[in-house]
Coordinates of C-alpha atoms in Angstrom, one line a residue:
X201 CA -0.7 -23.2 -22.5
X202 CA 1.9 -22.7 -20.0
X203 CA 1.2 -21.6 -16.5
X204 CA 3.5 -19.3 -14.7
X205 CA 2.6 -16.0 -12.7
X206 CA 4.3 -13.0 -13.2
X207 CA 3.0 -9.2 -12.8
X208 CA -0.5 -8.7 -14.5
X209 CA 0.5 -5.9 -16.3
X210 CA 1.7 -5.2 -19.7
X211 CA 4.9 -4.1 -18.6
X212 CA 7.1 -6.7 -16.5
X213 CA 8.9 -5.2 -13.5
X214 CA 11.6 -6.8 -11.9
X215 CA 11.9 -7.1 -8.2
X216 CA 15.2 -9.5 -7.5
X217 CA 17.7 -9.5 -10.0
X218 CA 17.4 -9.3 -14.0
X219 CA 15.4 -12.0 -14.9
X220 CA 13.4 -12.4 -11.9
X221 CA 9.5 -11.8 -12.5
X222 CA 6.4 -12.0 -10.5
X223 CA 4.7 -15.3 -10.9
X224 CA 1.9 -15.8 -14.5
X225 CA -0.3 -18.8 -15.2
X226 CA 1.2 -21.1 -17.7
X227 CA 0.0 -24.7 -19.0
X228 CA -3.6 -24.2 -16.9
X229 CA -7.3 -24.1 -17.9
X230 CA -10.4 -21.8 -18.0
X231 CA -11.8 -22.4 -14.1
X232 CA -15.9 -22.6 -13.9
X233 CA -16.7 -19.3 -13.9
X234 CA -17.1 -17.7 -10.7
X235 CA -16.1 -20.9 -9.5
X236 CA -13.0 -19.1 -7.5
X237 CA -15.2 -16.3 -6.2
X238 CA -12.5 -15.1 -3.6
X239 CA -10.2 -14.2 -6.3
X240 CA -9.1 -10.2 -6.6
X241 CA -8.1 -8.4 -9.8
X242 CA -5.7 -5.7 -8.7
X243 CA -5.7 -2.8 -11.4
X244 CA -3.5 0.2 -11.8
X245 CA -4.4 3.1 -13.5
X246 CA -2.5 3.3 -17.1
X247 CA -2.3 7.1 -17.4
X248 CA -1.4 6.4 -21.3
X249 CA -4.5 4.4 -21.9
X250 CA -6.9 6.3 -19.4
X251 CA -8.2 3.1 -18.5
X252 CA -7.2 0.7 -15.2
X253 CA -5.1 -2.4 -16.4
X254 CA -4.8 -5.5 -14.5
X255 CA -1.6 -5.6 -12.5
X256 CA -1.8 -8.6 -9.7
X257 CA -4.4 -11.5 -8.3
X258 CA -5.1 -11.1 -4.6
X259 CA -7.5 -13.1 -2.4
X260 CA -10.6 -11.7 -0.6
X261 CA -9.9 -12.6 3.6
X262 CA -12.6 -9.8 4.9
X263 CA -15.3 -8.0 3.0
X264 CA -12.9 -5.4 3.6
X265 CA -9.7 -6.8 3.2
X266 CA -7.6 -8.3 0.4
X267 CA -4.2 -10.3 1.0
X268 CA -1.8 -9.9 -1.7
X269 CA 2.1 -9.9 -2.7
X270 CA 4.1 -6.9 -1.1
X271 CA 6.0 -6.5 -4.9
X272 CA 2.8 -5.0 -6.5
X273 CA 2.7 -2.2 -4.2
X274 CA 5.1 -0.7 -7.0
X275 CA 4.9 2.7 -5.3
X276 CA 1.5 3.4 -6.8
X277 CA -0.7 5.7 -4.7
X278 CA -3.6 4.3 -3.7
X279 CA -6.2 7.0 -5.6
X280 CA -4.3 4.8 -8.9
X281 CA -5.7 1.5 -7.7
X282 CA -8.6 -0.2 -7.7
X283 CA -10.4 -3.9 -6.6
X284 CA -11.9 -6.2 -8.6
X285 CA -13.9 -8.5 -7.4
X286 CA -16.6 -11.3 -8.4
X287 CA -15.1 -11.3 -12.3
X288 CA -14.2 -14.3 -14.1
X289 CA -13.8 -11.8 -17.4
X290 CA -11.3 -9.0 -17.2
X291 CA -13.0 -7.7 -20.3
X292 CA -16.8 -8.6 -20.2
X293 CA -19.0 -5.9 -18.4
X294 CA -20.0 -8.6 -16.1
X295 CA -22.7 -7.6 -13.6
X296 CA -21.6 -10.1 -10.9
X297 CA -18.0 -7.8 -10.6
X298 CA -17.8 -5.3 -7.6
X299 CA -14.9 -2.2 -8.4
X300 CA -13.4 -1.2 -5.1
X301 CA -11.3 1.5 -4.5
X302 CA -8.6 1.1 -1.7
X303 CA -8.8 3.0 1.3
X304 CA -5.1 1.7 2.6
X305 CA -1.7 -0.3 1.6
X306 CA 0.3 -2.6 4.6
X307 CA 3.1 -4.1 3.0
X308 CA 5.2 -6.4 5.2
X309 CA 7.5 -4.2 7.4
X310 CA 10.2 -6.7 6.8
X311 CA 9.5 -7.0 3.2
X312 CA 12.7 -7.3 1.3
X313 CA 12.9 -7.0 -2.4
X314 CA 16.3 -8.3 -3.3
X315 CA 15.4 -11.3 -1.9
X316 CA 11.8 -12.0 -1.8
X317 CA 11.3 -12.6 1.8
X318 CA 8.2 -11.6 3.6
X319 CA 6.1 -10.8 0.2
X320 CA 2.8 -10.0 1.8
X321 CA 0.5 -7.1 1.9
X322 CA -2.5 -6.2 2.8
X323 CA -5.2 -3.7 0.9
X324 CA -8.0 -1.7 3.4
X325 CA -11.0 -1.7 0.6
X326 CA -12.5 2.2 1.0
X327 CA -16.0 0.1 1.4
X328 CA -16.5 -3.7 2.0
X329 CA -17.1 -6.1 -0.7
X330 CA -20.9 -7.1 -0.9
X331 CA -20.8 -10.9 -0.3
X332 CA -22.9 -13.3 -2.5
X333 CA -22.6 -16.3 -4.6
X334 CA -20.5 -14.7 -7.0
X335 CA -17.8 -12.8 -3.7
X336 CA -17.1 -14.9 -1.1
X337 CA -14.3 -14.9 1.2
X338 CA -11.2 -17.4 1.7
X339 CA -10.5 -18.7 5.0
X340 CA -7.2 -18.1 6.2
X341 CA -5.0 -21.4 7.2
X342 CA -3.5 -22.5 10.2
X343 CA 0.4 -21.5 9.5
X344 CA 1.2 -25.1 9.3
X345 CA 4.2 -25.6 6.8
X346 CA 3.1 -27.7 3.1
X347 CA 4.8 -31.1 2.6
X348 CA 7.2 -31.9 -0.5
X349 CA 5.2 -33.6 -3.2
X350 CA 1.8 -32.0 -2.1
X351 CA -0.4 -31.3 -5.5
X352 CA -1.6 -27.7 -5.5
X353 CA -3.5 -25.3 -7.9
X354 CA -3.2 -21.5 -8.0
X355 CA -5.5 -18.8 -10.1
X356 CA -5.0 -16.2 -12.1
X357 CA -5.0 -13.7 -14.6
X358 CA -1.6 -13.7 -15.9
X359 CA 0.2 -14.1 -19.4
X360 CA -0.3 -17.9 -20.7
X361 CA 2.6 -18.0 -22.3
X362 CA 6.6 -17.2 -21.9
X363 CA 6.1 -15.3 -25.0
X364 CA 2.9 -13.6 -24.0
X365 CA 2.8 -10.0 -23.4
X366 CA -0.7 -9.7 -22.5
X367 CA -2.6 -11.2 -19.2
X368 CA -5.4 -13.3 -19.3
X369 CA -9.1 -12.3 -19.9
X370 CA -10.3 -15.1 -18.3
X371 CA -9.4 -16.6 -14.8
X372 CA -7.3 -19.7 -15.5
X373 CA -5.7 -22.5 -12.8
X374 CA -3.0 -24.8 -13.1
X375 CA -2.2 -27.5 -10.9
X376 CA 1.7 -27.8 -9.3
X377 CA 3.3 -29.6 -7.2
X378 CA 5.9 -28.9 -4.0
X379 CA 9.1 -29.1 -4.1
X380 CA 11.3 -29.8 -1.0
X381 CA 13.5 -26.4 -0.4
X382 CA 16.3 -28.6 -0.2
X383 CA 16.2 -28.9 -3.9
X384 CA 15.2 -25.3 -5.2
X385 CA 18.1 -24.0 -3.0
X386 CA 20.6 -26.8 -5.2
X387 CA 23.2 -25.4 -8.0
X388 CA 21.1 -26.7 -10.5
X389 CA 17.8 -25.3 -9.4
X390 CA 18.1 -21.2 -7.3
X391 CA 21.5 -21.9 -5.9
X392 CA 20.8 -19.9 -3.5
X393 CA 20.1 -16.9 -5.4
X394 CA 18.1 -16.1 -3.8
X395 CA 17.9 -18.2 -0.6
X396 CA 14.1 -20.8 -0.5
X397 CA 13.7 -19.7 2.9
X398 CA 11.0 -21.5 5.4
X399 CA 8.7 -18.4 4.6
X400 CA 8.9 -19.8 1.1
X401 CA 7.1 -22.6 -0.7
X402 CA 8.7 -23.7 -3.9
X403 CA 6.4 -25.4 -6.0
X404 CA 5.9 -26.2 -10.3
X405 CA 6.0 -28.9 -12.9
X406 CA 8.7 -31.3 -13.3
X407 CA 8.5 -31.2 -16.9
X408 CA 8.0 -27.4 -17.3
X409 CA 4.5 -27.2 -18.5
X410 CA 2.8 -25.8 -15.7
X411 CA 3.8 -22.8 -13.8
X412 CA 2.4 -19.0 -12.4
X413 CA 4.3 -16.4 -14.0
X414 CA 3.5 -12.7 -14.9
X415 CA 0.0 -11.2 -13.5
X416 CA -0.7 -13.5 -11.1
X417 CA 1.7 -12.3 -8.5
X418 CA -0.2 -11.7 -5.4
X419 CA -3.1 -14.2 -5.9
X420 CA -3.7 -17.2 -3.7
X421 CA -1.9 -21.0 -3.7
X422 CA -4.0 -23.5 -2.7
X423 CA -2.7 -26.9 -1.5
X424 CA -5.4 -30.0 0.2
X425 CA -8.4 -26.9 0.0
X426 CA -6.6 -24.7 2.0
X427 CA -5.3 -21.2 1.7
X428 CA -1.5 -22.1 1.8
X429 CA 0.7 -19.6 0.4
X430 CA 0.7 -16.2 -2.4
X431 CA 2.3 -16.0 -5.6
X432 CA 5.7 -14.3 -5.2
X433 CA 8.1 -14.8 -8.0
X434 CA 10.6 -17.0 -10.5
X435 CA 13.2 -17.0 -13.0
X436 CA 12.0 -17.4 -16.2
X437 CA 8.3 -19.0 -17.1
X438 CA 7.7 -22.6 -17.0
X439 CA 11.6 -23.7 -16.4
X440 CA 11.5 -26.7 -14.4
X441 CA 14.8 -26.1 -12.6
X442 CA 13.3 -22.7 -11.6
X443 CA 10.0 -23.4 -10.5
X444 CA 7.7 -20.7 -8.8
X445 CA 8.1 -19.3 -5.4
X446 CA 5.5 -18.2 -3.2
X447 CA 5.1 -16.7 0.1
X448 CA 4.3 -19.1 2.7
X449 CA 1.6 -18.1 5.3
X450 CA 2.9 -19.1 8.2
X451 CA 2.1 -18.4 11.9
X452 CA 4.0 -15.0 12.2
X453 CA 2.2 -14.0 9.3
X454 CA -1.5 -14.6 10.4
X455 CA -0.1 -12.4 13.9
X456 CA 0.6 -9.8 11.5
X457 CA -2.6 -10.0 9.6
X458 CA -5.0 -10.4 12.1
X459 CA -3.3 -7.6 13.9
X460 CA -3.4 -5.2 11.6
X461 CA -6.9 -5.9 10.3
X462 CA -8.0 -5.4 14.1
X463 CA -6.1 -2.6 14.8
X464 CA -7.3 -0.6 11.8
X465 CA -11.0 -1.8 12.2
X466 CA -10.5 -0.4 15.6
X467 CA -9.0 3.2 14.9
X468 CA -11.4 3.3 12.1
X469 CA -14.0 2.6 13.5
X470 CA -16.5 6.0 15.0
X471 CA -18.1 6.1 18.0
X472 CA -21.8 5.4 18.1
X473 CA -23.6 8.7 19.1
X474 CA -26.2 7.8 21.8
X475 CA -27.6 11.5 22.3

């Protein structure tokens, strides 16, 4: 099975140019179930199917907050989406999961979708996850930037396959490893097309066996147990000279979060009636 994240939905929607996808999980493994309980399921209402369909992964920072990619906003209104959380089945009537609708969307203001850069958004829940030993939260890093040659994993839902139409039922992980920028910005590899910029991390399998590629845009990279970057997007699934890119979460980044998290807390937030 090959590991590369792209958009969770049936449908694949280009951001960048043609060819360019979210990230999907290619070449991975089942996880433990509900061994990954900060993991988000990000569903869109499929009108034709009267049914919500899996679309991106996101990552649980707040019992009411989710951290995603800013690509899945996909112009969706927010009554059309809806949370998922504690599921290690998309399918299964699970009792652990939690559906959440979303109160909010705050996509990056500087989010550019020819390129990529600043993919990141953040998803007000309309009421706060219930944490337990099936929902927990992720702790956000330190904004330091992730060496060349670090081994990562990253989770998801996505198609397993470059053929694969269909995302996963079950959450699967892959393990990747970093790639100096230096590289994915060479002829051979992006050539600039578009630019690995320090906001970026580029990171897959030498060989091509393991990548993220549609329907796990969005969800969370892990590198050395820490909360390190989101799944952004790639060129093609599992090609090693185009390995995935993912939003890096660096110290402008964690401003922008925590800013915005406390800032709508605080206008959301009633005042207490003492008489």
């Amino acid at each position: 099975m090959l590991v590369q994240i792209v958009f969770a939905s049936l449908m694949v929607i280009s951001f960048l140019t043609p060819g360019y996808h979210g990230v999907e999980i290619i070449g991975g493994n089942d996880v433990k179930p509900h061994s990954r309980c900060y993991m988000a399921s990000i569903q869109i209402f499929n009108n034709r199917k009267n049914a919500y369909a899996h679309q991106c992964g996101g990552t649980l920072i707040d019992r009411n907050w989710v951290l995603t990619a800013a690509h899945c906003n996909l112009e969706f209104g927010k009554n059309k989406i809806q949370v998922v959380v504690g599921a290690h089945s998309l399918k299964i009537n699970e009792t652990t999961k939690q559906i959440l609708a979303v109160q909010d969307k705050f996509p990056y203001p500087c989010f550019d979708k020819s390129t990529g850069e600043n993919d990141i958004m953040l998803l007000k829940l309309a009421q706060g996850a219930k944490l337990n030993k099936y929902v927990t939260l992720l702790k956000l890093p330190n904004g330091k930037d992730v060496k060349s040659g670090t081994s990562c994993t990253v989770a998801g839902w996505g198609i397993t396959s470059a053929q694969s139409k269909d995302p996963s039922d079950t959450l699967k992980e892959v393990k990747i490893t970093v790639i100096d920028r230096s590289v994915c910005n060479r002829k051979d590899y992006y050539n600039l097309k578009p630019v690995i910029t320090t906001n970026m991390i580029c990171a897959g399998d030498k060989k091509g066996k393991s990548d993220s590629c549609v329907g796990d845009s969005g969800g969370p990279l892990i590198c050395k147990k820490k909360f390190s970057g989101i799944v952004s997007f790639g060129f093609k699934c599992a090609d090693p000279k185009k390995p995935g890119i993912y939003t890096r979460i660096t110290e402008d980044y964690l401003k922008w979060i925590k800013k915005t998290v406390a800032g709508v807390e605080t206008y959301n937030t009633e005042p207490e009636i003492l008489y």
